Amino acid sequence: MKMKYNRRDFLKAGAGVGAGLALGSINVSGRTNLFKSVTSQIKAAPIDPVRVGFVGVGGQGSGHVRNYLNIEGVEVRAVCDIVESKVARIQERVVKAGQPKPTGYSRGELDFKRMCAEEDLDLVFTATSWEWHVPVCVEAMKTGKHAAVEVPAAVTLDECWQLVETAEKTNKHCVMMENCCYMGFEMMVLNMVRKGILGELLHGEAGYMHDLRALKLSDRGEGLWRGAHSARRNGNLYPTHGLGPIAECMN
């Protein structure tokens, strides 16, 4: 389906509505239709079973595979990683869980493209090093798969737009799997908010504290690449860990 509006136009329209409401001099009916047009066009029918391919199955990725194997209606069909032994380990885990052995892909950094081209998948989940998140998600959507991605989904604004615009052009979802929105404590607080136990929320503050010095200075795993981001970028590298749960509660 060809979309009438892209997300940049949508955001511009939103800014116009906000300014108009502040001035009290704008007819918002056309803008409302624009919002409905944009938000209603990316839809997907229920899928059962959900056939999943994983790209990046190190520390984070292997944990996601374990979680997905515990979800009814999910089939792990393909596994991709630059380290062949990690692919073999996940293949063994999937078989032990009672599913057929997934196809392995480990011919280098770009082998995820071969996986996306060859495999009949519904969803591609990437838990690679951060600079590969957007290339994998874009390739997945362009080949007809939905995409799910570890935090952060992207590392630049241009990359964010690549995800948004590819999702709109392909009519495929791209979801950042922000685990801190769905842990027990956060879900408990969200439930309390929705039940009105805390009354009307007027202000929210959030943060995320985690000592990662050992991980960033390690000579293996995430230590091989993650410390470089902290060295060259001054800021919160994945603010959704704190902002996500607050945004849910304030929605």
PDB file of C-alpha atoms in Angstrom:
ATOM      1  CA  MET A   1       0.000   0.000   0.000  1.00  0.00           C
ATOM      2  CA  LYS A   2       1.365   3.397  -0.958  1.00  0.00           C
ATOM      3  CA  MET A   3       1.233   5.798   1.939  1.00  0.00           C
ATOM      4  CA  LYS A   4      -0.204   9.278   1.415  1.00  0.00           C
ATOM      5  CA  TYR A   5       2.005  10.798   4.104  1.00  0.00           C
ATOM      6  CA  ASN A   6       5.431   9.982   5.442  1.00  0.00           C
ATOM      7  CA  ARG A   7       6.460  10.314   9.063  1.00  0.00           C
ATOM      8  CA  ARG A   8       8.288  13.604   8.534  1.00  0.00           C
ATOM      9  CA  ASP A   9       5.046  15.156   7.240  1.00  0.00           C
ATOM     10  CA  PHE A  10       3.226  13.612  10.178  1.00  0.00           C
ATOM     11  CA  LEU A  11       5.569  15.250  12.681  1.00  0.00           C
ATOM     12  CA  LYS A  12       5.323  18.582  10.885  1.00  0.00           C
ATOM     13  CA  ALA A  13       1.549  18.325  11.020  1.00  0.00           C
ATOM     14  CA  GLY A  14       1.711  17.533  14.713  1.00  0.00           C
ATOM     15  CA  ALA A  15       3.774  20.638  15.318  1.00  0.00           C
ATOM     16  CA  GLY A  16       1.239  22.643  13.358  1.00  0.00           C
ATOM     17  CA  VAL A  17      -1.652  21.298  15.393  1.00  0.00           C
ATOM     18  CA  GLY A  18       0.129  22.108  18.644  1.00  0.00           C
ATOM     19  CA  ALA A  19       0.884  25.651  17.553  1.00  0.00           C
ATOM     20  CA  GLY A  20      -2.640  26.133  16.253  1.00  0.00           C
ATOM     21  CA  LEU A  21      -4.242  24.940  19.449  1.00  0.00           C
ATOM     22  CA  ALA A  22      -2.025  27.302  21.406  1.00  0.00           C
ATOM     23  CA  LEU A  23      -3.181  30.202  19.227  1.00  0.00           C
ATOM     24  CA  GLY A  24      -6.784  29.012  19.165  1.00  0.00           C
ATOM     25  CA  SER A  25      -7.092  29.713  15.447  1.00  0.00           C
ATOM     26  CA  ILE A  26      -6.749  26.475  13.483  1.00  0.00           C
ATOM     27  CA  ASN A  27      -9.197  23.961  12.059  1.00  0.00           C
ATOM     28  CA  VAL A  28      -7.740  20.612  13.142  1.00  0.00           C
ATOM     29  CA  SER A  29     -10.145  18.284  11.337  1.00  0.00           C
ATOM     30  CA  GLY A  30      -7.821  17.801   8.385  1.00  0.00           C
ATOM     31  CA  ARG A  31      -4.862  17.194  10.659  1.00  0.00           C
ATOM     32  CA  THR A  32      -6.834  14.610  12.626  1.00  0.00           C
ATOM     33  CA  ASN A  33      -7.499  12.682   9.442  1.00  0.00           C
ATOM     34  CA  LEU A  34      -3.786  12.867   8.655  1.00  0.00           C
ATOM     35  CA  PHE A  35      -2.950  11.289  12.028  1.00  0.00           C
ATOM     36  CA  LYS A  36      -5.453   8.491  11.462  1.00  0.00           C
ATOM     37  CA  SER A  37      -4.101   7.919   7.963  1.00  0.00           C
ATOM     38  CA  VAL A  38      -0.516   7.500   9.117  1.00  0.00           C
ATOM     39  CA  THR A  39      -1.178   5.404  12.206  1.00  0.00           C
ATOM     40  CA  SER A  40      -3.649   3.024  10.578  1.00  0.00           C
ATOM     41  CA  GLN A  41      -1.666   1.989   7.517  1.00  0.00           C
ATOM     42  CA  ILE A  42       1.036  -0.140   9.115  1.00  0.00           C
ATOM     43  CA  LYS A  43      -0.876  -3.169  10.317  1.00  0.00           C
ATOM     44  CA  ALA A  44      -0.181  -6.892  10.397  1.00  0.00           C
ATOM     45  CA  ALA A  45      -2.570  -9.786  10.741  1.00  0.00           C
ATOM     46  CA  PRO A  46      -1.953 -12.281  13.586  1.00  0.00           C
ATOM     47  CA  ILE A  47       0.732 -14.845  12.719  1.00  0.00           C
ATOM     48  CA  ASP A  48       0.706 -18.408  14.067  1.00  0.00           C
ATOM     49  CA  PRO A  49       3.270 -19.793  14.334  1.00  0.00           C
ATOM     50  CA  VAL A  50       5.771 -16.934  14.311  1.00  0.00           C
ATOM     51  CA  ARG A  51       8.906 -18.037  12.460  1.00  0.00           C
ATOM     52  CA  VAL A  52      11.930 -16.200  13.820  1.00  0.00           C
ATOM     53  CA  GLY A  53      15.508 -15.730  12.688  1.00  0.00           C
ATOM     54  CA  PHE A  54      18.137 -14.403  15.099  1.00  0.00           C
ATOM     55  CA  VAL A  55      21.130 -12.273  14.132  1.00  0.00           C
ATOM     56  CA  GLY A  56      23.759 -11.994  16.859  1.00  0.00           C
ATOM     57  CA  VAL A  57      23.563 -14.718  19.494  1.00  0.00           C
ATOM     58  CA  GLY A  58      26.196 -13.711  22.025  1.00  0.00           C
ATOM     59  CA  GLY A  59      25.317 -12.738  25.579  1.00  0.00           C
ATOM     60  CA  GLN A  60      22.140 -10.778  24.849  1.00  0.00           C
ATOM     61  CA  GLY A  61      21.054 -12.691  21.769  1.00  0.00           C
ATOM     62  CA  SER A  62      21.353 -16.118  23.362  1.00  0.00           C
ATOM     63  CA  GLY A  63      19.180 -14.910  26.218  1.00  0.00           C
ATOM     64  CA  HIS A  64      16.511 -13.778  23.768  1.00  0.00           C
ATOM     65  CA  VAL A  65      16.580 -17.167  22.053  1.00  0.00           C
ATOM     66  CA  ARG A  66      16.003 -18.831  25.414  1.00  0.00           C
ATOM     67  CA  ASN A  67      13.042 -16.562  26.112  1.00  0.00           C
ATOM     68  CA  TYR A  68      11.501 -17.108  22.684  1.00  0.00           C
ATOM     69  CA  LEU A  69      11.781 -20.876  23.036  1.00  0.00           C
ATOM     70  CA  ASN A  70       9.555 -20.582  26.100  1.00  0.00           C
ATOM     71  CA  ILE A  71       6.804 -18.782  24.175  1.00  0.00           C
ATOM     72  CA  GLU A  72       4.095 -20.933  22.653  1.00  0.00           C
ATOM     73  CA  GLY A  73       3.664 -20.429  18.928  1.00  0.00           C
ATOM     74  CA  VAL A  74       7.256 -19.365  18.214  1.00  0.00           C
ATOM     75  CA  GLU A  75       9.571 -21.344  15.939  1.00  0.00           C
ATOM     76  CA  VAL A  76      13.290 -20.529  15.778  1.00  0.00           C
ATOM     77  CA  ARG A  77      14.084 -21.207  12.125  1.00  0.00           C
ATOM     78  CA  ALA A  78      17.475 -19.538  11.533  1.00  0.00           C
ATOM     79  CA  VAL A  79      20.508 -18.341  13.491  1.00  0.00           C
ATOM     80  CA  CYS A  80      23.217 -15.960  12.269  1.00  0.00           C
ATOM     81  CA  ASP A  81      26.453 -14.906  13.960  1.00  0.00           C
ATOM     82  CA  ILE A  82      29.998 -14.205  12.806  1.00  0.00           C
ATOM     83  CA  VAL A  83      31.228 -16.772  15.363  1.00  0.00           C
ATOM     84  CA  GLU A  84      30.370 -20.240  14.089  1.00  0.00           C
ATOM     85  CA  SER A  85      30.607 -21.871  17.523  1.00  0.00           C
ATOM     86  CA  LYS A  86      27.883 -19.548  18.843  1.00  0.00           C
ATOM     87  CA  VAL A  87      25.593 -20.566  16.000  1.00  0.00           C
ATOM     88  CA  ALA A  88      26.234 -24.239  16.763  1.00  0.00           C
ATOM     89  CA  ARG A  89      25.497 -23.702  20.457  1.00  0.00           C
ATOM     90  CA  ILE A  90      22.134 -22.087  19.696  1.00  0.00           C
ATOM     91  CA  GLN A  91      21.247 -24.783  17.176  1.00  0.00           C
ATOM     92  CA  GLU A  92      21.829 -27.370  19.892  1.00  0.00           C
ATOM     93  CA  ARG A  93      19.706 -25.405  22.365  1.00  0.00           C
ATOM     94  CA  VAL A  94      16.812 -25.184  19.908  1.00  0.00           C
ATOM     95  CA  VAL A  95      16.913 -28.926  19.254  1.00  0.00           C
ATOM     96  CA  LYS A  96      16.945 -29.643  22.996  1.00  0.00           C
ATOM     97  CA  ALA A  97      13.833 -27.489  23.286  1.00  0.00           C
ATOM     98  CA  GLY A  98      12.058 -29.866  20.911  1.00  0.00           C
ATOM     99  CA  GLN A  99      12.208 -27.860  17.694  1.00  0.00           C
ATOM    100  CA  PRO A 100      13.926 -28.774  14.407  1.00  0.00           C
ATOM    101  CA  LYS A 101      17.527 -27.656  13.996  1.00  0.00           C
ATOM    102  CA  PRO A 102      17.542 -24.085  12.660  1.00  0.00           C
ATOM    103  CA  THR A 103      19.638 -23.182   9.636  1.00  0.00           C
ATOM    104  CA  GLY A 104      22.963 -21.622  10.570  1.00  0.00           C
ATOM    105  CA  TYR A 105      24.612 -18.618   8.920  1.00  0.00           C
ATOM    106  CA  SER A 106      28.178 -17.629   9.794  1.00  0.00           C
ATOM    107  CA  ARG A 107      30.009 -16.647   6.594  1.00  0.00           C
ATOM    108  CA  GLY A 108      30.974 -13.197   7.767  1.00  0.00           C
ATOM    109  CA  GLU A 109      29.471  -9.873   8.766  1.00  0.00           C
ATOM    110  CA  LEU A 110      27.010  -9.678   5.871  1.00  0.00           C
ATOM    111  CA  ASP A 111      25.654 -13.215   6.046  1.00  0.00           C
ATOM    112  CA  PHE A 112      22.456 -11.882   7.617  1.00  0.00           C
ATOM    113  CA  LYS A 113      21.543 -10.736   4.099  1.00  0.00           C
ATOM    114  CA  ARG A 114      21.739 -14.321   2.871  1.00  0.00           C
ATOM    115  CA  MET A 115      19.569 -15.421   5.784  1.00  0.00           C
ATOM    116  CA  CYS A 116      16.957 -12.773   4.986  1.00  0.00           C
ATOM    117  CA  ALA A 117      16.972 -13.728   1.305  1.00  0.00           C
ATOM    118  CA  GLU A 118      16.821 -17.493   1.769  1.00  0.00           C
ATOM    119  CA  GLU A 119      14.657 -18.032   4.846  1.00  0.00           C
ATOM    120  CA  ASP A 120      10.860 -17.871   4.985  1.00  0.00           C
ATOM    121  CA  LEU A 121      10.621 -15.896   8.223  1.00  0.00           C
ATOM    122  CA  ASP A 122       8.035 -13.674   9.861  1.00  0.00           C
ATOM    123  CA  LEU A 123      10.432 -11.858  12.191  1.00  0.00           C
ATOM    124  CA  VAL A 124      14.153 -11.118  12.325  1.00  0.00           C
ATOM    125  CA  PHE A 125      15.543 -10.283  15.765  1.00  0.00           C
ATOM    126  CA  THR A 126      18.916  -8.556  15.930  1.00  0.00           C
ATOM    127  CA  ALA A 127      21.088  -8.394  19.039  1.00  0.00           C
ATOM    128  CA  THR A 128      24.366  -7.553  17.345  1.00  0.00           C
ATOM    129  CA  SER A 129      26.783  -4.773  18.211  1.00  0.00           C
ATOM    130  CA  TRP A 130      24.939  -1.469  17.883  1.00  0.00           C
ATOM    131  CA  GLU A 131      26.295  -0.309  14.527  1.00  0.00           C
ATOM    132  CA  TRP A 132      24.673  -3.332  12.864  1.00  0.00           C
ATOM    133  CA  HIS A 133      21.180  -2.836  14.306  1.00  0.00           C
ATOM    134  CA  VAL A 134      19.877  -0.622  11.510  1.00  0.00           C
ATOM    135  CA  PRO A 135      21.446  -2.522   8.569  1.00  0.00           C
ATOM    136  CA  VAL A 136      19.947  -5.801   9.803  1.00  0.00           C
ATOM    137  CA  CYS A 137      16.495  -4.323  10.482  1.00  0.00           C
ATOM    138  CA  VAL A 138      16.381  -2.544   7.127  1.00  0.00           C
ATOM    139  CA  GLU A 139      17.393  -5.713   5.276  1.00  0.00           C
ATOM    140  CA  ALA A 140      14.764  -7.711   7.147  1.00  0.00           C
ATOM    141  CA  MET A 141      11.961  -5.305   6.280  1.00  0.00           C
ATOM    142  CA  LYS A 142      13.045  -4.970   2.654  1.00  0.00           C
ATOM    143  CA  THR A 143      12.850  -8.758   2.294  1.00  0.00           C
ATOM    144  CA  GLY A 144       9.347  -8.952   3.745  1.00  0.00           C
ATOM    145  CA  LYS A 145      10.045  -9.652   7.414  1.00  0.00           C
ATOM    146  CA  HIS A 146       9.095  -7.732  10.525  1.00  0.00           C
ATOM    147  CA  ALA A 147      12.082  -6.593  12.601  1.00  0.00           C
ATOM    148  CA  ALA A 148      12.812  -6.588  16.317  1.00  0.00           C
ATOM    149  CA  VAL A 149      15.948  -5.019  17.729  1.00  0.00           C
ATOM    150  CA  GLU A 150      17.868  -4.759  20.967  1.00  0.00           C
ATOM    151  CA  VAL A 151      18.415  -1.422  22.677  1.00  0.00           C
ATOM    152  CA  PRO A 152      19.342   1.027  21.205  1.00  0.00           C
ATOM    153  CA  ALA A 153      17.505   0.651  17.907  1.00  0.00           C
ATOM    154  CA  ALA A 154      19.840   3.196  16.277  1.00  0.00           C
ATOM    155  CA  VAL A 155      22.791   5.414  17.170  1.00  0.00           C
ATOM    156  CA  THR A 156      22.097   8.477  14.987  1.00  0.00           C
ATOM    157  CA  LEU A 157      19.035  10.480  13.956  1.00  0.00           C
ATOM    158  CA  ASP A 158      19.592   9.536  10.326  1.00  0.00           C
ATOM    159  CA  GLU A 159      19.501   5.876  11.316  1.00  0.00           C
ATOM    160  CA  CYS A 160      16.237   6.456  13.188  1.00  0.00           C
ATOM    161  CA  TRP A 161      14.729   7.880  10.015  1.00  0.00           C
ATOM    162  CA  GLN A 162      15.995   4.899   8.021  1.00  0.00           C
ATOM    163  CA  LEU A 163      14.007   2.593  10.288  1.00  0.00           C
ATOM    164  CA  VAL A 164      10.862   4.723  10.207  1.00  0.00           C
ATOM    165  CA  GLU A 165      10.885   5.265   6.464  1.00  0.00           C
ATOM    166  CA  THR A 166      11.706   1.639   5.637  1.00  0.00           C
ATOM    167  CA  ALA A 167       8.872   0.443   7.877  1.00  0.00           C
ATOM    168  CA  GLU A 168       6.465   2.768   6.086  1.00  0.00           C
ATOM    169  CA  LYS A 169       7.646   1.833   2.591  1.00  0.00           C
ATOM    170  CA  THR A 170       7.541  -1.913   3.263  1.00  0.00           C
ATOM    171  CA  ASN A 171       4.507  -1.906   5.586  1.00  0.00           C
ATOM    172  CA  LYS A 172       6.503  -3.932   8.125  1.00  0.00           C
ATOM    173  CA  HIS A 173       6.883  -3.384  11.838  1.00  0.00           C
ATOM    174  CA  CYS A 174      10.193  -2.522  13.484  1.00  0.00           C
ATOM    175  CA  VAL A 175      10.065  -2.838  17.262  1.00  0.00           C
ATOM    176  CA  MET A 176      12.740  -1.965  19.806  1.00  0.00           C
ATOM    177  CA  MET A 177      12.597  -4.645  22.497  1.00  0.00           C
ATOM    178  CA  GLU A 178      13.015  -2.394  25.525  1.00  0.00           C
ATOM    179  CA  ASN A 179      13.106  -4.975  28.311  1.00  0.00           C
ATOM    180  CA  CYS A 180      12.952  -2.392  31.088  1.00  0.00           C
ATOM    181  CA  CYS A 181       9.346  -1.643  30.098  1.00  0.00           C
ATOM    182  CA  TYR A 182       8.301  -5.216  30.790  1.00  0.00           C
ATOM    183  CA  MET A 183      10.106  -6.381  33.923  1.00  0.00           C
ATOM    184  CA  GLY A 184       8.169  -7.336  37.032  1.00  0.00           C
ATOM    185  CA  PHE A 185       8.651  -4.143  39.029  1.00  0.00           C
ATOM    186  CA  GLU A 186       7.894  -1.845  36.099  1.00  0.00           C
ATOM    187  CA  MET A 187       4.789  -3.826  35.150  1.00  0.00           C
ATOM    188  CA  MET A 188       3.606  -3.729  38.756  1.00  0.00           C
ATOM    189  CA  VAL A 189       3.910   0.064  38.899  1.00  0.00           C
ATOM    190  CA  LEU A 190       2.205   0.432  35.507  1.00  0.00           C
ATOM    191  CA  ASN A 191      -0.672  -1.713  36.751  1.00  0.00           C
ATOM    192  CA  MET A 192      -0.966   0.463  39.854  1.00  0.00           C
ATOM    193  CA  VAL A 193      -1.043   3.592  37.708  1.00  0.00           C
ATOM    194  CA  ARG A 194      -3.726   2.203  35.417  1.00  0.00           C
ATOM    195  CA  LYS A 195      -5.861   1.187  38.391  1.00  0.00           C
ATOM    196  CA  GLY A 196      -5.642   4.720  39.746  1.00  0.00           C
ATOM    197  CA  ILE A 197      -3.858   3.712  42.948  1.00  0.00           C
ATOM    198  CA  LEU A 198      -1.337   6.545  42.573  1.00  0.00           C
ATOM    199  CA  GLY A 199      -3.897   9.119  41.491  1.00  0.00           C
ATOM    200  CA  GLU A 200      -3.229  11.566  38.673  1.00  0.00           C
ATOM    201  CA  LEU A 201       0.424  11.633  37.647  1.00  0.00           C
ATOM    202  CA  LEU A 202       1.741  15.160  37.243  1.00  0.00           C
ATOM    203  CA  HIS A 203       5.499  14.614  37.178  1.00  0.00           C
ATOM    204  CA  GLY A 204       7.846  11.740  36.455  1.00  0.00           C
ATOM    205  CA  GLU A 205      11.574  11.151  36.842  1.00  0.00           C
ATOM    206  CA  ALA A 206      13.556   8.141  35.733  1.00  0.00           C
ATOM    207  CA  GLY A 207      17.066   6.819  35.672  1.00  0.00           C
ATOM    208  CA  TYR A 208      19.040   3.666  35.087  1.00  0.00           C
ATOM    209  CA  MET A 209      22.071   2.780  37.190  1.00  0.00           C
ATOM    210  CA  HIS A 210      24.258  -0.148  36.216  1.00  0.00           C
ATOM    211  CA  ASP A 211      27.996  -0.529  36.796  1.00  0.00           C
ATOM    212  CA  LEU A 212      29.313  -1.646  33.407  1.00  0.00           C
ATOM    213  CA  ARG A 213      33.021  -1.009  33.906  1.00  0.00           C
ATOM    214  CA  ALA A 214      33.975  -4.680  33.888  1.00  0.00           C
ATOM    215  CA  LEU A 215      31.951  -5.345  30.747  1.00  0.00           C
ATOM    216  CA  LYS A 216      33.278  -2.339  28.827  1.00  0.00           C
ATOM    217  CA  LEU A 217      36.893  -3.124  29.690  1.00  0.00           C
ATOM    218  CA  SER A 218      36.611  -6.822  28.894  1.00  0.00           C
ATOM    219  CA  ASP A 219      38.636  -8.314  26.044  1.00  0.00           C
ATOM    220  CA  ARG A 220      35.729 -10.431  24.825  1.00  0.00           C
ATOM    221  CA  GLY A 221      32.012 -10.234  24.091  1.00  0.00           C
ATOM    222  CA  GLU A 222      30.511  -6.751  24.365  1.00  0.00           C
ATOM    223  CA  GLY A 223      33.834  -5.459  25.648  1.00  0.00           C
ATOM    224  CA  LEU A 224      35.221  -5.714  22.115  1.00  0.00           C
ATOM    225  CA  TRP A 225      32.989  -2.895  20.867  1.00  0.00           C
ATOM    226  CA  ARG A 226      30.838  -1.326  23.565  1.00  0.00           C
ATOM    227  CA  GLY A 227      33.497   0.708  25.344  1.00  0.00           C
ATOM    228  CA  ALA A 228      34.242   2.587  22.125  1.00  0.00           C
ATOM    229  CA  HIS A 229      30.748   4.105  22.148  1.00  0.00           C
ATOM    230  CA  SER A 230      31.269   5.481  25.645  1.00  0.00           C
ATOM    231  CA  ALA A 231      34.670   6.853  24.649  1.00  0.00           C
ATOM    232  CA  ARG A 232      33.457   8.813  21.618  1.00  0.00           C
ATOM    233  CA  ARG A 233      29.875   9.693  22.599  1.00  0.00           C
ATOM    234  CA  ASN A 234      29.012  11.892  25.568  1.00  0.00           C
ATOM    235  CA  GLY A 235      25.488  11.110  26.696  1.00  0.00           C
ATOM    236  CA  ASN A 236      22.953   8.502  27.710  1.00  0.00           C
ATOM    237  CA  LEU A 237      23.500   5.789  25.118  1.00  0.00           C
ATOM    238  CA  TYR A 238      20.151   4.079  25.646  1.00  0.00           C
ATOM    239  CA  PRO A 239      17.835   6.463  27.533  1.00  0.00           C
ATOM    240  CA  THR A 240      14.785   4.263  27.035  1.00  0.00           C
ATOM    241  CA  HIS A 241      15.845   2.071  29.962  1.00  0.00           C
ATOM    242  CA  GLY A 242      14.715   4.877  32.244  1.00  0.00           C
ATOM    243  CA  LEU A 243      12.410   6.858  29.974  1.00  0.00           C
ATOM    244  CA  GLY A 244      10.451   3.885  28.647  1.00  0.00           C
ATOM    245  CA  PRO A 245       8.681   2.845  31.867  1.00  0.00           C
ATOM    246  CA  ILE A 246       7.940   6.479  32.748  1.00  0.00           C
ATOM    247  CA  ALA A 247       6.500   7.112  29.289  1.00  0.00           C
ATOM    248  CA  GLU A 248       4.258   4.065  29.687  1.00  0.00           C
ATOM    249  CA  CYS A 249       2.943   5.351  32.993  1.00  0.00           C
ATOM    250  CA  MET A 250       2.431   8.903  31.731  1.00  0.00           C
ATOM    251  CA  ASN A 251       0.698   7.822  28.513  1.00  0.00           C
TER     252      ASN A 251
END
